[in-house]
PDB file of C-alpha atoms in Angstrom:
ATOM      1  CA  UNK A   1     140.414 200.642 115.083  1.00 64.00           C
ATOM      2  CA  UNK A   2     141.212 197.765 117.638  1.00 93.00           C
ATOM      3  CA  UNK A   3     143.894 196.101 119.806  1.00 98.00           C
ATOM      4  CA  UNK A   4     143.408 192.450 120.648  1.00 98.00           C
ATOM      5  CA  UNK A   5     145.577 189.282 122.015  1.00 98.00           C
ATOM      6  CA  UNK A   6     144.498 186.331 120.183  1.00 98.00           C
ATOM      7  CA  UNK A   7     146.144 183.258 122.703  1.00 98.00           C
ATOM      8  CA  UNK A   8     146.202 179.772 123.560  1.00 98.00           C
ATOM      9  CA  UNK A   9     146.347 178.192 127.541  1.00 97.00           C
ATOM     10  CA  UNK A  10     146.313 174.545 127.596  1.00 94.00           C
ATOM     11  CA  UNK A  11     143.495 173.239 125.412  1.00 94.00           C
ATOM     12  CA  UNK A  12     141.696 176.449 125.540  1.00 98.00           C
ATOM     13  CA  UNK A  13     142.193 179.328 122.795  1.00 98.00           C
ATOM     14  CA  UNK A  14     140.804 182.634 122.774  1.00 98.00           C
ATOM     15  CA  UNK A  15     140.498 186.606 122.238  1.00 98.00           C
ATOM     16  CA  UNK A  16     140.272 189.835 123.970  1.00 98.00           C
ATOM     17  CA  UNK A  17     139.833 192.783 122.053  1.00 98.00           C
ATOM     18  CA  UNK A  18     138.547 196.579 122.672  1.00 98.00           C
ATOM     19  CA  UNK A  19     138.279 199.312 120.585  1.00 97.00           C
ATOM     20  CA  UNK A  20     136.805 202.859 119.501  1.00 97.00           C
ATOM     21  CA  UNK A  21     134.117 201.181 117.662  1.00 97.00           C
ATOM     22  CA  UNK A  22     130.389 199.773 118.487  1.00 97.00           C
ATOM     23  CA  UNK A  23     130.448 196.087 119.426  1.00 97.00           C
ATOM     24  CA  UNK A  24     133.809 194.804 118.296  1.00 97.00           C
ATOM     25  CA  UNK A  25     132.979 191.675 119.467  1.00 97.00           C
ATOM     26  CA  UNK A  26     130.837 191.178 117.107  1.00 97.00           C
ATOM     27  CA  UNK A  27     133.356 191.241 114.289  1.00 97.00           C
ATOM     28  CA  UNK A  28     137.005 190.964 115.530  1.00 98.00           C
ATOM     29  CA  UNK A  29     137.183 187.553 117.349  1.00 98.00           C
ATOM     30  CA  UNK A  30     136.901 183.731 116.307  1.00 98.00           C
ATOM     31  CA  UNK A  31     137.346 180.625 118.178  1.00 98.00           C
ATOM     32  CA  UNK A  32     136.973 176.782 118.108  1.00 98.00           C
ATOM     33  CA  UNK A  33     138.025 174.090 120.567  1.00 97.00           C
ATOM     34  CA  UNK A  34     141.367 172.169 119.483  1.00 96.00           C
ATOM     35  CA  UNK A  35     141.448 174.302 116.338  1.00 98.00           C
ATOM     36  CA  UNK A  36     142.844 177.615 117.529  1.00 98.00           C
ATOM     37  CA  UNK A  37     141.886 181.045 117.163  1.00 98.00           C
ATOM     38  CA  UNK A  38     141.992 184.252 115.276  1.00 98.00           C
ATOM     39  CA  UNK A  39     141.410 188.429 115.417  1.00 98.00           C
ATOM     40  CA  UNK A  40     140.541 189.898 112.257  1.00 98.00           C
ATOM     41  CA  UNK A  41     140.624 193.805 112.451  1.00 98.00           C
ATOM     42  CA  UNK A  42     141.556 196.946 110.684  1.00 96.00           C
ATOM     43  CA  UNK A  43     139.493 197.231 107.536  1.00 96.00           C
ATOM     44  CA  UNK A  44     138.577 193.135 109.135  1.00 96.00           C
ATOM     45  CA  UNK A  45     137.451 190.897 106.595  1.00 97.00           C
ATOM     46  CA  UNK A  46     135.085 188.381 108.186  1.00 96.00           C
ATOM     47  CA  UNK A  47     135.549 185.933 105.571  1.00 97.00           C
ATOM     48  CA  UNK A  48     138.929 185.651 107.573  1.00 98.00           C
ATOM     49  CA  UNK A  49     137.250 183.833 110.673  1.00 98.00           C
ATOM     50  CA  UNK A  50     135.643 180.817 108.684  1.00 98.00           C
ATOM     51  CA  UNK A  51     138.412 180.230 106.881  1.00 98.00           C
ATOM     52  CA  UNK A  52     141.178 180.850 108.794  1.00 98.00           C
ATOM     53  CA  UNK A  53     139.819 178.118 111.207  1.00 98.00           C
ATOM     54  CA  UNK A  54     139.205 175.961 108.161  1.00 98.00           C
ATOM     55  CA  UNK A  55     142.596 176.308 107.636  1.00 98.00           C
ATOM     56  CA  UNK A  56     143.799 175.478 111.061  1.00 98.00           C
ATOM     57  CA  UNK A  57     141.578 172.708 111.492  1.00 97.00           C
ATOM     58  CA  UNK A  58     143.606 170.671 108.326  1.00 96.00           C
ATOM     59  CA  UNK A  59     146.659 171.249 110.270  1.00 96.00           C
ATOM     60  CA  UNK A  60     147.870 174.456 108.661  1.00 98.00           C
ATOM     61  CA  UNK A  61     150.321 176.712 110.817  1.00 98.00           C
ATOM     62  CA  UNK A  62     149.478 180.085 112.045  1.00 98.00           C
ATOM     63  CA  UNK A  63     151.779 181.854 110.132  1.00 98.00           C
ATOM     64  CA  UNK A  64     150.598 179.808 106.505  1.00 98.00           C
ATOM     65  CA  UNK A  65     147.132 180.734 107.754  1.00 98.00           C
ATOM     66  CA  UNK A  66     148.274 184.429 107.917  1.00 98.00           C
ATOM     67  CA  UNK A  67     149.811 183.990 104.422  1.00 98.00           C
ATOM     68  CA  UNK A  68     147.446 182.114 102.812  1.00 98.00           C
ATOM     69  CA  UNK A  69     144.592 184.466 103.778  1.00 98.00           C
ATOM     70  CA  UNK A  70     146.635 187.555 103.197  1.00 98.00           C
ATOM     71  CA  UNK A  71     147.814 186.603  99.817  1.00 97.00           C
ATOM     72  CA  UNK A  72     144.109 185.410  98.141  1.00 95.00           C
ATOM     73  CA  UNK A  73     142.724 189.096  99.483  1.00 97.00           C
ATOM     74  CA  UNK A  74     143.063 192.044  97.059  1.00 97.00           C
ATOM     75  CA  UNK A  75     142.469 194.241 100.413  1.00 97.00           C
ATOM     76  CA  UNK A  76     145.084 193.034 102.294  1.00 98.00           C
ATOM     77  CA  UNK A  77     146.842 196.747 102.962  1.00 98.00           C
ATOM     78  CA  UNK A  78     144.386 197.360 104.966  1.00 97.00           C
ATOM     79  CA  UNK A  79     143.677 194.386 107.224  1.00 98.00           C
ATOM     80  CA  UNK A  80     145.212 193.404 110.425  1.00 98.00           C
ATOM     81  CA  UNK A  81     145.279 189.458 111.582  1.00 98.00           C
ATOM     82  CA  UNK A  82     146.397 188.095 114.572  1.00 98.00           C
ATOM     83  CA  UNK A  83     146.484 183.898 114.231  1.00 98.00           C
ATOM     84  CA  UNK A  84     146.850 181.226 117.144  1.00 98.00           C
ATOM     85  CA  UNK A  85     146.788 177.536 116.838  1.00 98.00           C
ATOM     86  CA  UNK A  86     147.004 174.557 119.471  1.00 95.00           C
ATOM     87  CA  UNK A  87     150.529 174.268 119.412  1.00 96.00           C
ATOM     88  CA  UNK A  88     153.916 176.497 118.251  1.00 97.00           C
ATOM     89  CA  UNK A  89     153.836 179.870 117.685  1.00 98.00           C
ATOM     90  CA  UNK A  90     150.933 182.530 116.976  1.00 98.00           C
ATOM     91  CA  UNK A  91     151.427 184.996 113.776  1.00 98.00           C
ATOM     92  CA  UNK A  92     150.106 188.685 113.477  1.00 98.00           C
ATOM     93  CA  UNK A  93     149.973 190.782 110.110  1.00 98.00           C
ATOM     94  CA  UNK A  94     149.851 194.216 109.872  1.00 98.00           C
ATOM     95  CA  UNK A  95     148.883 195.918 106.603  1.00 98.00           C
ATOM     96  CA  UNK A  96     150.637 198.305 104.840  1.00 97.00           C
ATOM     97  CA  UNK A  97     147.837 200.604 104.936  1.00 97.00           C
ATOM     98  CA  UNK A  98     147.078 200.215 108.384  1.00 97.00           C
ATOM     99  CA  UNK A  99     146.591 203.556 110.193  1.00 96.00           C
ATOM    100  CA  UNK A 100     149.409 204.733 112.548  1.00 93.00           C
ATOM    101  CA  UNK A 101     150.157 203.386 114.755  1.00 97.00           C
ATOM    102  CA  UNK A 102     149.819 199.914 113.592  1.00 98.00           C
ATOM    103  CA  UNK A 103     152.066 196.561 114.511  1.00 98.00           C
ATOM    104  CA  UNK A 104     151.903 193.146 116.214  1.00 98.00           C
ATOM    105  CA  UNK A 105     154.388 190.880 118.269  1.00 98.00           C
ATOM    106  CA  UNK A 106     153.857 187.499 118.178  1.00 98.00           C
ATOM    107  CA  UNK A 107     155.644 184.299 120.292  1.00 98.00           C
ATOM    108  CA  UNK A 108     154.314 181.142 121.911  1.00 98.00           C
ATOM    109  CA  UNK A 109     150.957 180.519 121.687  1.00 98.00           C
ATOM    110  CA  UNK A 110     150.279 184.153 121.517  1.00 98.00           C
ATOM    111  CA  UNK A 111     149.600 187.014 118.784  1.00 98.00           C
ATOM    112  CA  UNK A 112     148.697 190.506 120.103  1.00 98.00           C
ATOM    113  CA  UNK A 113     148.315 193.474 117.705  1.00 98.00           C
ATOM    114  CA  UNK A 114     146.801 196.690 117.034  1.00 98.00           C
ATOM    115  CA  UNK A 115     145.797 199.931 115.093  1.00 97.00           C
ATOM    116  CA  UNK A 116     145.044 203.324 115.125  1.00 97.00           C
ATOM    117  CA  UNK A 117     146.729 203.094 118.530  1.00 97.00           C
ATOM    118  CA  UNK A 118     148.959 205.607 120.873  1.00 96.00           C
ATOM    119  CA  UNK A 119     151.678 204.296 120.086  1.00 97.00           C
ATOM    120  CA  UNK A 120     153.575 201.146 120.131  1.00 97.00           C
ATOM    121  CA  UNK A 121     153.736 201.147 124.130  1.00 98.00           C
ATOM    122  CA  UNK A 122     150.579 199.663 123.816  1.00 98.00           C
ATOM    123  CA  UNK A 123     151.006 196.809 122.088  1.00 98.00           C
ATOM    124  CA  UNK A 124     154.869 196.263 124.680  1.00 98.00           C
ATOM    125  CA  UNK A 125     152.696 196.697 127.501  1.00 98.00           C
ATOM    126  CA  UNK A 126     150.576 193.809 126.365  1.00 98.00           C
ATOM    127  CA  UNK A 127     152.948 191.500 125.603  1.00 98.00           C
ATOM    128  CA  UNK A 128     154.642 192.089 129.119  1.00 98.00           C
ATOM    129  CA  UNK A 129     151.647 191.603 130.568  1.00 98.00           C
ATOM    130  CA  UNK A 130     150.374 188.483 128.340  1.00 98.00           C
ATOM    131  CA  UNK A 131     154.493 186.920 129.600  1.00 98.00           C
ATOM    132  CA  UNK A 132     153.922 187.926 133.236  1.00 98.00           C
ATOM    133  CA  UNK A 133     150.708 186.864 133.638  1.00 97.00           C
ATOM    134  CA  UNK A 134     151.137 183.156 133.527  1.00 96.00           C
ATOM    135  CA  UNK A 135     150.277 182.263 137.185  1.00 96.00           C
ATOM    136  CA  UNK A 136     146.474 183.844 135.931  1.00 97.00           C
ATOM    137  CA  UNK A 137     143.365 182.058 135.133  1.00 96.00           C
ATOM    138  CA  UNK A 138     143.389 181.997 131.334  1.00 98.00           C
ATOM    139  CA  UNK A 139     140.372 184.410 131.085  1.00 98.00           C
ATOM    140  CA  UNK A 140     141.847 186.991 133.752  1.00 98.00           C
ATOM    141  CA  UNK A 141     145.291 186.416 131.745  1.00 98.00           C
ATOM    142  CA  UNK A 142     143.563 187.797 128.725  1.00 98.00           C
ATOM    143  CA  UNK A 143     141.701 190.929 130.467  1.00 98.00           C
ATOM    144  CA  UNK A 144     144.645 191.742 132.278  1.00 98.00           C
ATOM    145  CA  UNK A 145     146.474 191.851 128.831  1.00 98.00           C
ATOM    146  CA  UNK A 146     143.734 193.904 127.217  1.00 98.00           C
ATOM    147  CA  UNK A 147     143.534 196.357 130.479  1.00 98.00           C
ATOM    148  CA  UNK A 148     147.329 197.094 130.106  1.00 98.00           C
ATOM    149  CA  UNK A 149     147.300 197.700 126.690  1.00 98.00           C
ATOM    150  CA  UNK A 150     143.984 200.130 127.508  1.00 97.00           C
ATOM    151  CA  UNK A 151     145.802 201.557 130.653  1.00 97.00           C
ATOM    152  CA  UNK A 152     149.174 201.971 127.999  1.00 97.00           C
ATOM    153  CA  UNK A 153     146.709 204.073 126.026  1.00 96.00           C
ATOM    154  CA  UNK A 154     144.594 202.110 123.779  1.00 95.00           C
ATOM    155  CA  UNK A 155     142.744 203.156 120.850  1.00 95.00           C
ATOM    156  CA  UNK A 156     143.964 206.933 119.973  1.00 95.00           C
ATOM    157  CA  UNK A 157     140.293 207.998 119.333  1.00 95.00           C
ATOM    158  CA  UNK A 158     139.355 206.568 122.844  1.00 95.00           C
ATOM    159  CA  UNK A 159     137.001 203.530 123.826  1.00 97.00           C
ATOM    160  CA  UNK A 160     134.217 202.263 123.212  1.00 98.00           C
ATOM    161  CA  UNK A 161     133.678 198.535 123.032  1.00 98.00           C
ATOM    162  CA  UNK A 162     135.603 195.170 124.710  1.00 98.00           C
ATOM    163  CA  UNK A 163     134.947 191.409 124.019  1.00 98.00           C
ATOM    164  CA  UNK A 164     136.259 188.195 125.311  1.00 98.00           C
ATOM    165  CA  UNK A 165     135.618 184.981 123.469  1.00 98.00           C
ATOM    166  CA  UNK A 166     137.363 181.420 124.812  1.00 98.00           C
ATOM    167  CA  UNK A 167     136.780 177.886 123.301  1.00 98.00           C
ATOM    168  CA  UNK A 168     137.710 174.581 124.759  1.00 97.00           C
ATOM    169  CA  UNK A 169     136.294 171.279 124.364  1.00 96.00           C
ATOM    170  CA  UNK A 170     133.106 170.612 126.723  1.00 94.00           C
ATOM    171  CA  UNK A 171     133.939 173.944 128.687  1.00 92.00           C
ATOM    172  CA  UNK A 172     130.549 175.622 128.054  1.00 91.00           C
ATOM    173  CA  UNK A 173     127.507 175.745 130.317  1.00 85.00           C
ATOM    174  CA  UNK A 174     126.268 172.416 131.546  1.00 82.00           C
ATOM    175  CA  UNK A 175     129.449 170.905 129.605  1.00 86.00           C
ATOM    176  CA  UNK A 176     127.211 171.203 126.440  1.00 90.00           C
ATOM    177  CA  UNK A 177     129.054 173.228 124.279  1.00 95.00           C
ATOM    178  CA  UNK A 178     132.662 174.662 123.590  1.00 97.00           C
ATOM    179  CA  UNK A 179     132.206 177.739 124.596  1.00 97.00           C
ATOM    180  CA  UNK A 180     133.513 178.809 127.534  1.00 96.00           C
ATOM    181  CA  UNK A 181     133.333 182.931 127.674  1.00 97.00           C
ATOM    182  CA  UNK A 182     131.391 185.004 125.262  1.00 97.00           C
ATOM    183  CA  UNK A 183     131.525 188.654 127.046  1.00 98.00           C
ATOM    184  CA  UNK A 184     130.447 191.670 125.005  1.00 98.00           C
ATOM    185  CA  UNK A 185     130.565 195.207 125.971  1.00 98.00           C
ATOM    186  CA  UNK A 186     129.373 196.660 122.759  1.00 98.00           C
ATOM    187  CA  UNK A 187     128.868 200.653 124.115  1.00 98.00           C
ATOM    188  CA  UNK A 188     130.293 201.865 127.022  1.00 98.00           C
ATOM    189  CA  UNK A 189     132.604 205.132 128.205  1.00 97.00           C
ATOM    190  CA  UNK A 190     135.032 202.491 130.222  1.00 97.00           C
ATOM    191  CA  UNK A 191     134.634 199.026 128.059  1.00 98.00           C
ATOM    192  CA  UNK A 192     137.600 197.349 129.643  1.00 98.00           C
ATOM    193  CA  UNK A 193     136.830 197.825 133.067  1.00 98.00           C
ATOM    194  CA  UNK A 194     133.210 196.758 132.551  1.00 98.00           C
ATOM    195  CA  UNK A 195     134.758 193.777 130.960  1.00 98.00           C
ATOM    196  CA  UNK A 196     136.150 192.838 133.906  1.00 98.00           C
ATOM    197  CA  UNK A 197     133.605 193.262 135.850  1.00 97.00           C
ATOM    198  CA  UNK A 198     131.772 190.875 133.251  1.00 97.00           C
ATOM    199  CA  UNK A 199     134.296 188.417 133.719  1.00 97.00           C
ATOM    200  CA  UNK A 200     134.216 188.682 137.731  1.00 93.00           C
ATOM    201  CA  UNK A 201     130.343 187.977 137.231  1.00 91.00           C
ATOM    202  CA  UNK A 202     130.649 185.129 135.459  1.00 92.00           C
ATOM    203  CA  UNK A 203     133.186 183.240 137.714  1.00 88.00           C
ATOM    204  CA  UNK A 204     130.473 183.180 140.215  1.00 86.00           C
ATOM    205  CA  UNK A 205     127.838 182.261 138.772  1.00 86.00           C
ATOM    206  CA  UNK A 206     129.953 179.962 136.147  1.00 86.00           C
ATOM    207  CA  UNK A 207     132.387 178.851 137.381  1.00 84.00           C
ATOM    208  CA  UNK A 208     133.611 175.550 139.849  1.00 84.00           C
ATOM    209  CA  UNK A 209     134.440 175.390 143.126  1.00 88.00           C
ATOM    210  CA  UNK A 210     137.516 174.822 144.153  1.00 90.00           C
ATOM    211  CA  UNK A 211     137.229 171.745 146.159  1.00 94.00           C
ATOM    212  CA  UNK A 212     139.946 172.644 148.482  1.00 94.00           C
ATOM    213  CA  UNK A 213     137.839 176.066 149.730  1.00 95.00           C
ATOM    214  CA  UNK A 214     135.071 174.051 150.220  1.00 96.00           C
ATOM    215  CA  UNK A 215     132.817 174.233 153.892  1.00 97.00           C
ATOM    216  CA  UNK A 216     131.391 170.929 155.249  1.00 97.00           C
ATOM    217  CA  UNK A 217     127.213 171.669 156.009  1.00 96.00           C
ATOM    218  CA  UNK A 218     127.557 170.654 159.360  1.00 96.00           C
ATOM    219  CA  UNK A 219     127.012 172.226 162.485  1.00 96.00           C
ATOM    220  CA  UNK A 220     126.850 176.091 163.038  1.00 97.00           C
ATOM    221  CA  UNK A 221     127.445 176.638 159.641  1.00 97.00           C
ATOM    222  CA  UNK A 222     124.615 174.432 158.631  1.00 96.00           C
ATOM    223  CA  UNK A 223     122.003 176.073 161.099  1.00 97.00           C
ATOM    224  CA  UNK A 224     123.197 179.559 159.680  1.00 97.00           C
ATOM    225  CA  UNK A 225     122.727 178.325 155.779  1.00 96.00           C
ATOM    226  CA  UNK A 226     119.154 177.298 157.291  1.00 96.00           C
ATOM    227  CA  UNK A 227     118.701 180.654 158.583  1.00 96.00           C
ATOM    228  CA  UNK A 228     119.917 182.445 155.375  1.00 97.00           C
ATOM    229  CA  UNK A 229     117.257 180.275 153.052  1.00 96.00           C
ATOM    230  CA  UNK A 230     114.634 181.293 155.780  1.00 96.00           C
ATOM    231  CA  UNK A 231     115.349 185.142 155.208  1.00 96.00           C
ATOM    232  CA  UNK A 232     115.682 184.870 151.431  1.00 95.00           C
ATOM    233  CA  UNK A 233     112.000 182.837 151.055  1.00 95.00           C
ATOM    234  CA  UNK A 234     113.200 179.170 149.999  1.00 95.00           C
ATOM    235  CA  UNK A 235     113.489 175.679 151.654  1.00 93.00           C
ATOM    236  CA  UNK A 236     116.477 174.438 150.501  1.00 95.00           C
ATOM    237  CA  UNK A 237     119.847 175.408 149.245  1.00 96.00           C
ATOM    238  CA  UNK A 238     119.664 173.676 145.734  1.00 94.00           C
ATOM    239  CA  UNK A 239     116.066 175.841 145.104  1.00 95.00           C
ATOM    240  CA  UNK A 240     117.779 178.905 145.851  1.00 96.00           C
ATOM    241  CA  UNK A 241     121.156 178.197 143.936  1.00 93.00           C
ATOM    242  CA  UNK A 242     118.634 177.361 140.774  1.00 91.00           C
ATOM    243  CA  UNK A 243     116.811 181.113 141.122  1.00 93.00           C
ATOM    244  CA  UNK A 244     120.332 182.415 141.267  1.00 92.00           C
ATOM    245  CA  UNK A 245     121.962 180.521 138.656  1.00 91.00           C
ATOM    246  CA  UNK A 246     124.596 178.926 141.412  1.00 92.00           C
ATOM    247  CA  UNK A 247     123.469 175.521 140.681  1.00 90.00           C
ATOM    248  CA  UNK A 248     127.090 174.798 138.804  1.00 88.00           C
ATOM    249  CA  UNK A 249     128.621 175.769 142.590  1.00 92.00           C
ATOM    250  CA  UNK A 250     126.614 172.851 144.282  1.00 93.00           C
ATOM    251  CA  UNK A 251     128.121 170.012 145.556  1.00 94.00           C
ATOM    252  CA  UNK A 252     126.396 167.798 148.218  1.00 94.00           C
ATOM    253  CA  UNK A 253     127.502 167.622 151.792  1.00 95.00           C
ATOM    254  CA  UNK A 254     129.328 171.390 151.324  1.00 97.00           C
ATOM    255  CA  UNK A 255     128.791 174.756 150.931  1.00 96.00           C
ATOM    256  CA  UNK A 256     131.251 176.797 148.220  1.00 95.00           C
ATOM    257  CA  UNK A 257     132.564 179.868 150.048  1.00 95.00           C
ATOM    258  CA  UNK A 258     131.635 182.271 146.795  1.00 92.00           C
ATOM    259  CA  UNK A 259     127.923 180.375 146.955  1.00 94.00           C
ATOM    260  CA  UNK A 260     127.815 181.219 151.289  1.00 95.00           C
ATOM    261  CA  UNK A 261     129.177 184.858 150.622  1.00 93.00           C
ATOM    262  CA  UNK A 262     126.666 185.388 147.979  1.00 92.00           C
ATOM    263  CA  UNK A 263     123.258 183.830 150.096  1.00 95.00           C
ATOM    264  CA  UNK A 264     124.657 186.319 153.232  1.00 95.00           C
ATOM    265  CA  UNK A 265     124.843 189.131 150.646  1.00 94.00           C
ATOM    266  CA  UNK A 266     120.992 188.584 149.744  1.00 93.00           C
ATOM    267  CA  UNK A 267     119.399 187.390 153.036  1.00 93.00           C
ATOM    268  CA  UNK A 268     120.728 191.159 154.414  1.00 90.00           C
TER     269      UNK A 268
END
């Protein structure tokens, strides 16, 4: 029913997954900072998730998580796993009752797999794009695997949902929790491409600035951000960022280019 890359970048681990199926985010993907991170799918068993990262969390290898979880489960021809942990190799299982087509590569830090799908072209296409995608935020890395896998074909029975779930240590709002993305698209005709727009979403309001974009308040560009607050109703730039959830973009002294584009976009 699903395709997913299950992956690690640095510290952070994570999953992308779509399929023809309501809210697969919901089921397929787990996650936990400097643990790793696992896709259970198919007939999924989410007994899987807890203990497969109970398992990694002792020290266990991906691919003795994959066999240890496989072998206890009496329904294992019809389960599909993909396993990554925070270092070596990811490991992917495919069922031998697994509707066609089913498989799974798997290589450094990386397990990507799928079911009921086109063919395998979907599957190649993600792992070329998972390998080429390197120079990539990790998040945009994972999307752009899931999109070519989608644009390879997908799901045979067509789309539906799309879910991205990262972990890593401190990386959540605020730096108060762990988790860093948690996008669902639970119903839509084009789940992948909403996704992304998800994802595009929540680099702005999310994300950091990049301190070598940023613009110094001084000057024209100061008596413009002045102007801008004016049109939009509020006295100073930290007031507005709060309303819009930019506050994370702040720093003092400067203006984030994403933050200036954004306060132009609503004082027009």
């Amino acid at each position: 029913m699903t395709f997913s890359v299950v992956a690690r970048s640095g510290s952070a681990v994570g999953v992308a997954v779509a399929s023809k199926f309501l809210a697969a985010g919901a089921v397929v993907p787990a996650a936990e900072a400097e643990v790793g991170a696992l896709a259970t799918q198919a007939m999924a068993n989410f007994a899987y998730r807890p203990q497969g990262l109970t398992l990694l969390r002792t020290g266990v290898a991906p691919a003795d998580v994959v066999a240890g979880l496989t072998a206890a489960d009496p329904g294992r021809a019809d389960r599909q796993l993909g396993v990554v942990g925070c270092s070596g190799d990811g490991a992917t299982y495919t069922g031998a009752d697994c509707l066609d087509w089913a498989g799974g590569v798997a290589g450094p830090g990386y397990a990507i797999q799928g079911n009921i799908l086109t063919g395998p072209e979907v599957v190649e296409a993600m792992e070329s794009a998972w390998l080429g995608g390197a120079e990539l935020p990790f998040a945009e890395r994972l999307v752009a695997t899931l999109a070519a896998g989608d644009a390879a074909g997908g799901d045979s029975r067509g789309r539906q949902s799309a879910a991205l779930y990262i972990a890593d240590r401190g990386a959540g709002y605020g730096g108060l929790s762990d988790t860093a993305y948690d996008l669902r698209v639970d119903d839509h005709p084009d789940p992948v491409t909403e996704l992304a727009r998800l994802l595009a979403g929540h680099e702005i309001l999310f994300g950091t600035p990049d301190p070598a974009t940023l613009l110094a308040l001084t000057g024209t560009l100061a008596t413009e951000v002045a102007a801008l607050l004016t049109a939009v109703g509020h006295p100073t730039l930290d007031r507005w960022a709060g309303v819009e959830n930019l506050e994370g973009r702040l720093v003092p002294g400067f203006i984030d280019p994403l933050v200036l584009e954004h306060l132009r976009t609503k004082a027009q």
